[in-house]
């Protein structure tokens, strides 16, 4: 499978009173990783939005393993965990500056029409995306 890699410098504003990255920032990093994966596949999420289609999160899970602190550089690894032509689940690993696994996660999405929020079939409306997602799932990690 295709695994996209994104490096992020941890900013002071992302930390909490304990000096570690506040948990909600991991969700932002996942979004950055997801956007990068889509770009690595040759697409831009903004182009889908121009067509009147959105991809809201319908479920998200994060497990925190090790602390990340200000000044570190984290690596976000992102891949397609599951895809069925309608729904897509992205998998994530966030590696801290010491090379340790800091967090894992999965986000689930469905594409909907912006005006009605009715789901659409990716494979019918965006066949190029569909083919790229199918191929990305099959590649070796």
Coordinates of N, CA and C in Angstrom, one line a residue:
X1 N 0.8 -1.2 0.0 CA 0.0 0.0 0.0 C 0.9 1.2 0.0
X2 N 0.3 2.3 -0.5 CA 1.0 3.6 -0.5 C 1.0 4.2 0.9
X3 N 2.1 4.6 1.4 CA 2.2 5.3 2.7 C 2.8 6.7 2.5
X4 N 2.0 7.7 2.8 CA 2.5 9.1 2.6 C 3.2 9.5 3.9
X5 N 4.2 10.3 3.8 CA 5.0 10.8 5.0 C 5.0 12.3 4.9
X6 N 4.7 12.9 6.1 CA 4.7 14.3 6.3 C 5.5 14.6 7.6
X7 N 6.4 15.6 7.5 CA 7.1 16.0 8.7 C 6.5 17.4 9.2
X8 N 6.3 17.5 10.5 CA 5.7 18.7 11.1 C 6.6 19.1 12.2
X9 N 7.0 20.4 12.3 CA 7.7 21.0 13.4 C 6.6 21.3 14.5
X10 N 6.9 20.8 15.7 CA 5.9 21.0 16.8 C 6.1 22.5 17.3
X11 N 5.0 23.2 17.3 CA 5.1 24.6 17.7 C 4.7 24.7 19.2
X12 N 5.2 25.8 19.8 CA 4.9 26.0 21.2 C 3.4 26.1 21.5
X13 N 2.7 26.7 20.6 CA 1.3 26.9 20.7 C 0.5 25.6 20.7
X14 N 1.1 24.5 20.3 CA 0.5 23.2 20.3 C 0.6 22.4 21.6
X15 N 1.3 23.0 22.5 CA 1.6 22.3 23.8 C 0.6 22.8 24.9
X16 N 0.5 22.0 25.9 CA -0.4 22.3 27.0 C 0.4 22.8 28.2
X17 N -0.2 22.9 29.4 CA 0.4 23.4 30.6 C 1.5 22.4 31.1
X18 N 1.4 21.1 30.6 CA 2.3 20.1 31.0 C 3.5 20.1 30.1
X19 N 3.5 20.9 29.1 CA 4.6 20.9 28.1 C 4.6 19.9 27.1
X20 N 3.5 19.2 26.9 CA 3.4 18.2 25.9 C 2.3 18.6 24.9
X21 N 2.3 18.1 23.7 CA 1.3 18.4 22.7 C -0.1 18.1 23.2
X22 N -0.9 19.1 23.1 CA -2.3 18.9 23.5 C -3.0 17.9 22.5
X23 N -3.8 17.0 23.1 CA -4.3 15.9 22.3 C -5.1 16.3 21.0
X24 N -5.8 17.4 21.0 CA -6.6 17.7 19.8 C -5.6 18.0 18.6
X25 N -4.4 18.4 18.8 CA -3.5 18.7 17.7 C -3.1 17.5 16.9
X26 N -3.2 16.3 17.5 CA -3.0 15.1 16.7 C -4.0 15.0 15.6
X27 N -5.2 15.4 15.8 CA -6.3 15.3 14.8 C -6.0 16.3 13.7
X28 N -5.4 17.4 14.0 CA -5.0 18.4 12.9 C -3.8 17.8 12.1
X29 N -2.9 17.2 12.8 CA -1.8 16.5 12.1 C -2.3 15.4 11.2
X30 N -3.3 14.7 11.7 CA -3.9 13.6 10.8 C -4.5 14.2 9.5
X31 N -5.2 15.4 9.7 CA -5.7 16.0 8.5 C -4.6 16.5 7.6
X32 N -3.5 17.0 8.1 CA -2.4 17.4 7.2 C -1.9 16.2 6.5
X33 N -1.8 15.0 7.2 CA -1.3 13.8 6.6 C -2.3 13.3 5.5
X34 N -3.5 13.4 5.8 CA -4.6 12.9 4.8 C -4.5 13.8 3.6
X35 N -4.4 15.1 3.7 CA -4.3 16.0 2.6 C -3.1 15.7 1.8
X36 N -2.0 15.4 2.4 CA -0.7 15.0 1.7 C -0.9 13.7 0.9
X37 N -1.5 12.7 1.5 CA -1.8 11.5 0.9 C -2.6 11.7 -0.4
X38 N -3.6 12.5 -0.3 CA -4.5 12.8 -1.5 C -3.6 13.4 -2.6
X39 N -2.8 14.4 -2.2 CA -1.9 15.0 -3.1 C -0.9 14.0 -3.7
X40 N -0.4 13.1 -2.9 CA 0.6 12.1 -3.4 C -0.1 11.2 -4.4
X41 N -1.4 11.0 -4.3 CA -2.2 10.3 -5.3 C -2.5 11.1 -6.6
X42 N -2.2 12.4 -6.6 CA -2.4 13.2 -7.7 C -3.6 14.0 -7.7
X43 N -4.2 14.2 -6.6 CA -5.5 15.0 -6.5 C -5.4 16.1 -5.4
X44 N -6.4 17.0 -5.5 CA -6.5 18.0 -4.5 C -7.9 18.0 -3.9
X45 N -8.0 18.0 -2.6 CA -9.3 18.0 -2.0 C -10.1 19.2 -2.4
X46 N -9.4 20.4 -2.6 CA -10.1 21.6 -2.9 C -10.8 21.4 -4.3
X47 N -10.3 20.6 -5.2 CA -10.9 20.4 -6.5 C -12.2 19.7 -6.3
X48 N -12.3 18.7 -5.4 CA -13.5 18.0 -5.1 C -14.6 19.0 -4.5
X49 N -14.1 19.9 -3.7 CA -15.0 20.9 -3.1 C -15.6 21.8 -4.2
X50 N -14.8 22.1 -5.2 CA -15.2 23.0 -6.3 C -16.4 22.3 -7.1
X51 N -16.4 21.0 -7.0 CA -17.5 20.2 -7.6 C -18.7 20.1 -6.7
X52 N -18.6 20.7 -5.6 CA -19.8 20.6 -4.6 C -19.8 19.4 -3.8
X53 N -18.7 18.8 -3.6 CA -18.6 17.5 -2.8 C -17.7 17.8 -1.6
X54 N -18.1 17.3 -0.4 CA -17.3 17.4 0.8 C -17.1 16.0 1.3
X55 N -16.1 15.8 2.2 CA -15.8 14.5 2.8 C -15.7 14.6 4.3
X56 N -16.8 14.8 5.0 CA -16.8 14.9 6.4 C -16.3 13.7 7.1
X57 N -15.7 13.9 8.3 CA -15.3 12.8 9.2 C -16.6 12.3 9.8
X58 N -16.8 10.9 9.7 CA -18.0 10.3 10.4 C -17.6 9.5 11.6
X59 N -16.3 9.3 11.8 CA -15.8 8.6 13.0 C -14.3 8.9 13.0
X60 N -13.7 9.0 14.2 CA -12.3 9.2 14.4 C -11.9 8.5 15.7
X61 N -10.7 8.0 15.6 CA -10.1 7.3 16.8 C -8.6 7.6 16.9
X62 N -8.2 7.9 18.1 CA -6.7 8.2 18.3 C -6.3 7.5 19.6
X63 N -5.1 6.9 19.5 CA -4.5 6.2 20.7 C -3.2 6.9 20.9
X64 N -3.0 7.4 22.1 CA -1.7 8.1 22.4 C -0.8 7.1 23.1
X65 N 0.5 7.1 22.7 CA 1.5 6.2 23.2 C 2.6 6.8 23.9
X66 N 3.2 7.9 23.4 CA 4.3 8.6 24.0 C 4.1 10.1 23.8
X67 N 4.7 10.9 24.7 CA 4.5 12.3 24.6 C 5.3 12.9 23.5
X68 N 4.8 14.0 23.0 CA 5.6 14.8 22.0 C 5.7 16.2 22.6
X69 N 6.8 16.8 22.4 CA 7.1 18.1 23.1 C 7.5 19.2 22.0
X70 N 7.3 20.4 22.5 CA 7.7 21.6 21.7 C 9.2 21.4 21.2
X71 N 9.4 21.7 20.0 CA 10.8 21.7 19.4 C 11.1 20.4 18.7
X72 N 10.3 19.4 18.9 CA 10.5 18.1 18.2 C 9.9 18.2 16.8
X73 N 10.4 17.4 15.9 CA 9.8 17.2 14.6 C 9.1 15.9 14.6
X74 N 7.8 15.9 14.2 CA 7.1 14.6 14.2 C 6.9 14.2 12.7
X75 N 6.8 12.9 12.5 CA 6.5 12.3 11.2 C 5.1 11.7 11.2
X76 N 4.3 12.1 10.3 CA 2.9 11.6 10.2 C 2.9 10.6 9.0
X77 N 2.6 9.4 9.2 CA 2.5 8.4 8.2 C 1.0 8.2 8.0
X78 N 0.6 8.2 6.7 CA -0.9 8.1 6.4 C -1.1 7.1 5.2
X79 N -2.1 6.3 5.3 CA -2.4 5.4 4.3 C -3.9 5.1 4.2
X80 N -4.4 4.4 3.2 CA -5.8 4.1 3.1 C -5.9 2.7 3.8
X81 N -6.7 2.8 4.8 CA -6.9 1.6 5.7 C -8.0 0.7 5.0
X82 N -9.1 1.3 4.6 CA -10.2 0.7 4.0 C -10.9 1.6 3.0
X83 N -11.4 1.0 1.9 CA -12.1 1.8 0.9 C -13.1 0.9 0.2
X84 N -14.3 1.3 0.0 CA -15.3 0.5 -0.6 C -16.1 1.2 -1.7
X85 N -15.6 2.3 -2.2 CA -16.3 3.0 -3.3 C -17.2 4.1 -2.8
X86 N -17.6 4.0 -1.5 CA -18.4 5.0 -0.8 C -17.7 5.7 0.4
X87 N -17.2 4.8 1.2 CA -16.5 5.2 2.5 C -15.0 5.0 2.4
X88 N -14.3 5.8 3.0 CA -12.8 5.6 3.1 C -12.3 5.8 4.5
X89 N -11.5 4.9 4.9 CA -10.8 5.0 6.3 C -9.3 5.2 6.0
X90 N -8.8 6.2 6.7 CA -7.4 6.5 6.6 C -6.7 6.1 7.9
X91 N -5.6 5.4 7.8 CA -4.8 5.0 9.0 C -3.6 6.0 9.2
X92 N -3.2 6.2 10.4 CA -2.2 7.1 10.8 C -1.2 6.5 11.8
X93 N 0.0 6.9 11.7 CA 1.0 6.7 12.7 C 1.8 8.0 12.9
X94 N 1.9 8.5 14.1 CA 2.7 9.7 14.4 C 3.9 9.3 15.2
X95 N 5.1 9.6 14.6 CA 6.4 9.2 15.2 C 7.0 10.5 15.8
X96 N 7.5 10.4 17.0 CA 8.1 11.6 17.7 C 9.5 11.8 17.2
X97 N 10.1 12.8 17.8 CA 11.5 13.2 17.4 C 12.5 12.1 17.7
X98 N 12.2 11.2 18.6 CA 13.2 10.2 19.0 C 13.0 8.9 18.2
X99 N 12.0 9.0 17.3 CA 11.7 7.8 16.4 C 10.7 6.8 17.1
X100 N 10.1 7.2 18.2 CA 9.2 6.3 18.9 C 7.7 6.6 18.4
X101 N 6.9 5.6 18.4 CA 5.5 5.7 18.0 C 4.8 6.5 19.1
X102 N 4.3 7.7 18.7 CA 3.7 8.6 19.7 C 2.2 8.4 19.7
X103 N 1.6 8.1 18.5 CA 0.1 8.0 18.4 C -0.2 7.2 17.2
X104 N -1.4 6.6 17.2 CA -2.0 5.9 16.1 C -3.4 6.4 15.9
X105 N -4.0 6.3 14.8 CA -5.3 6.7 14.6 C -6.0 6.2 13.3
X106 N -7.3 6.3 13.2 CA -8.0 6.0 12.0 C -9.2 7.0 12.0
X107 N -9.3 7.6 10.8 CA -10.5 8.5 10.5 C -11.3 7.9 9.4
X108 N -12.6 8.0 9.5 CA -13.6 7.4 8.5 C -14.3 8.6 7.9
X109 N -14.5 8.5 6.6 CA -15.1 9.6 5.8 C -16.1 9.1 4.8
X110 N -17.1 9.9 4.5 CA -18.0 9.6 3.4 C -18.1 10.9 2.6
X111 N -18.2 10.8 1.3 CA -18.3 12.0 0.5 C -19.8 12.3 0.3
X112 N -20.1 13.6 0.4 CA -21.5 14.0 0.4 C -21.6 15.3 -0.5
X113 N -22.8 15.5 -1.0 CA -23.1 16.7 -1.8 C -23.2 17.9 -0.8
X114 N -22.5 19.0 -1.1 CA -22.5 20.1 -0.2 C -23.9 20.7 0.1
X115 N -24.7 20.7 -0.9 CA -26.0 21.4 -0.8 C -27.0 20.5 0.0
X116 N -26.9 19.2 0.0 CA -27.9 18.3 0.6 C -27.3 17.4 1.7
X117 N -26.0 17.3 1.7 CA -25.3 16.3 2.6 C -25.7 14.9 2.3
X118 N -26.2 14.6 1.1 CA -26.5 13.2 0.7 C -25.3 12.6 0.2
X119 N -25.0 11.3 0.6 CA -23.8 10.6 0.2 C -23.8 10.4 -1.4
X120 N -22.6 10.3 -1.9 CA -22.3 10.0 -3.3 C -21.4 8.8 -3.4
X121 N -21.4 8.2 -4.5 CA -20.5 7.1 -4.8 C -19.2 7.7 -5.4
X122 N -18.1 7.5 -4.7 CA -16.9 8.0 -5.3 C -16.6 7.4 -6.6
X123 N -16.8 6.1 -6.7 CA -16.4 5.3 -7.9 C -17.2 5.8 -9.1
X124 N -18.4 6.3 -8.9 CA -19.2 6.8 -10.0 C -18.9 8.2 -10.4
X125 N -18.8 9.1 -9.3 CA -18.6 10.5 -9.6 C -17.2 10.9 -9.8
X126 N -16.2 10.2 -9.2 CA -14.8 10.5 -9.4 C -14.0 9.2 -9.7
X127 N -14.2 8.7 -10.9 CA -13.6 7.4 -11.2 C -12.1 7.4 -11.1
X128 N -11.4 8.5 -11.4 CA -10.0 8.6 -11.3 C -9.5 8.4 -9.8
X129 N -10.2 9.1 -8.9 CA -10.0 8.9 -7.5 C -10.2 7.5 -7.1
X130 N -11.3 6.9 -7.5 CA -11.6 5.6 -7.2 C -10.5 4.6 -7.6
X131 N -10.0 4.7 -8.8 CA -9.0 3.9 -9.3 C -7.7 4.1 -8.5
X132 N -7.3 5.3 -8.2 CA -6.1 5.6 -7.4 C -6.2 5.0 -6.0
X133 N -7.4 5.1 -5.4 CA -7.6 4.6 -4.0 C -7.5 3.0 -4.1
X134 N -8.1 2.4 -5.1 CA -8.0 1.0 -5.2 C -6.5 0.5 -5.4
X135 N -5.8 1.2 -6.2 CA -4.4 0.9 -6.5 C -3.5 1.2 -5.2
X136 N -3.8 2.2 -4.5 CA -3.0 2.6 -3.3 C -3.2 1.5 -2.2
X137 N -4.4 0.9 -2.1 CA -4.6 -0.1 -1.1 C -3.8 -1.4 -1.4
X138 N -3.5 -1.6 -2.7 CA -2.9 -2.9 -3.1 C -1.3 -2.9 -3.0
X139 N -0.8 -1.7 -3.0 CA 0.7 -1.6 -3.0 C 1.3 -2.1 -1.7
X140 N 2.5 -2.6 -1.8 CA 3.2 -3.0 -0.6 C 3.5 -1.8 0.3
X141 N 3.5 -2.0 1.6 CA 3.8 -1.0 2.6 C 5.3 -0.6 2.6

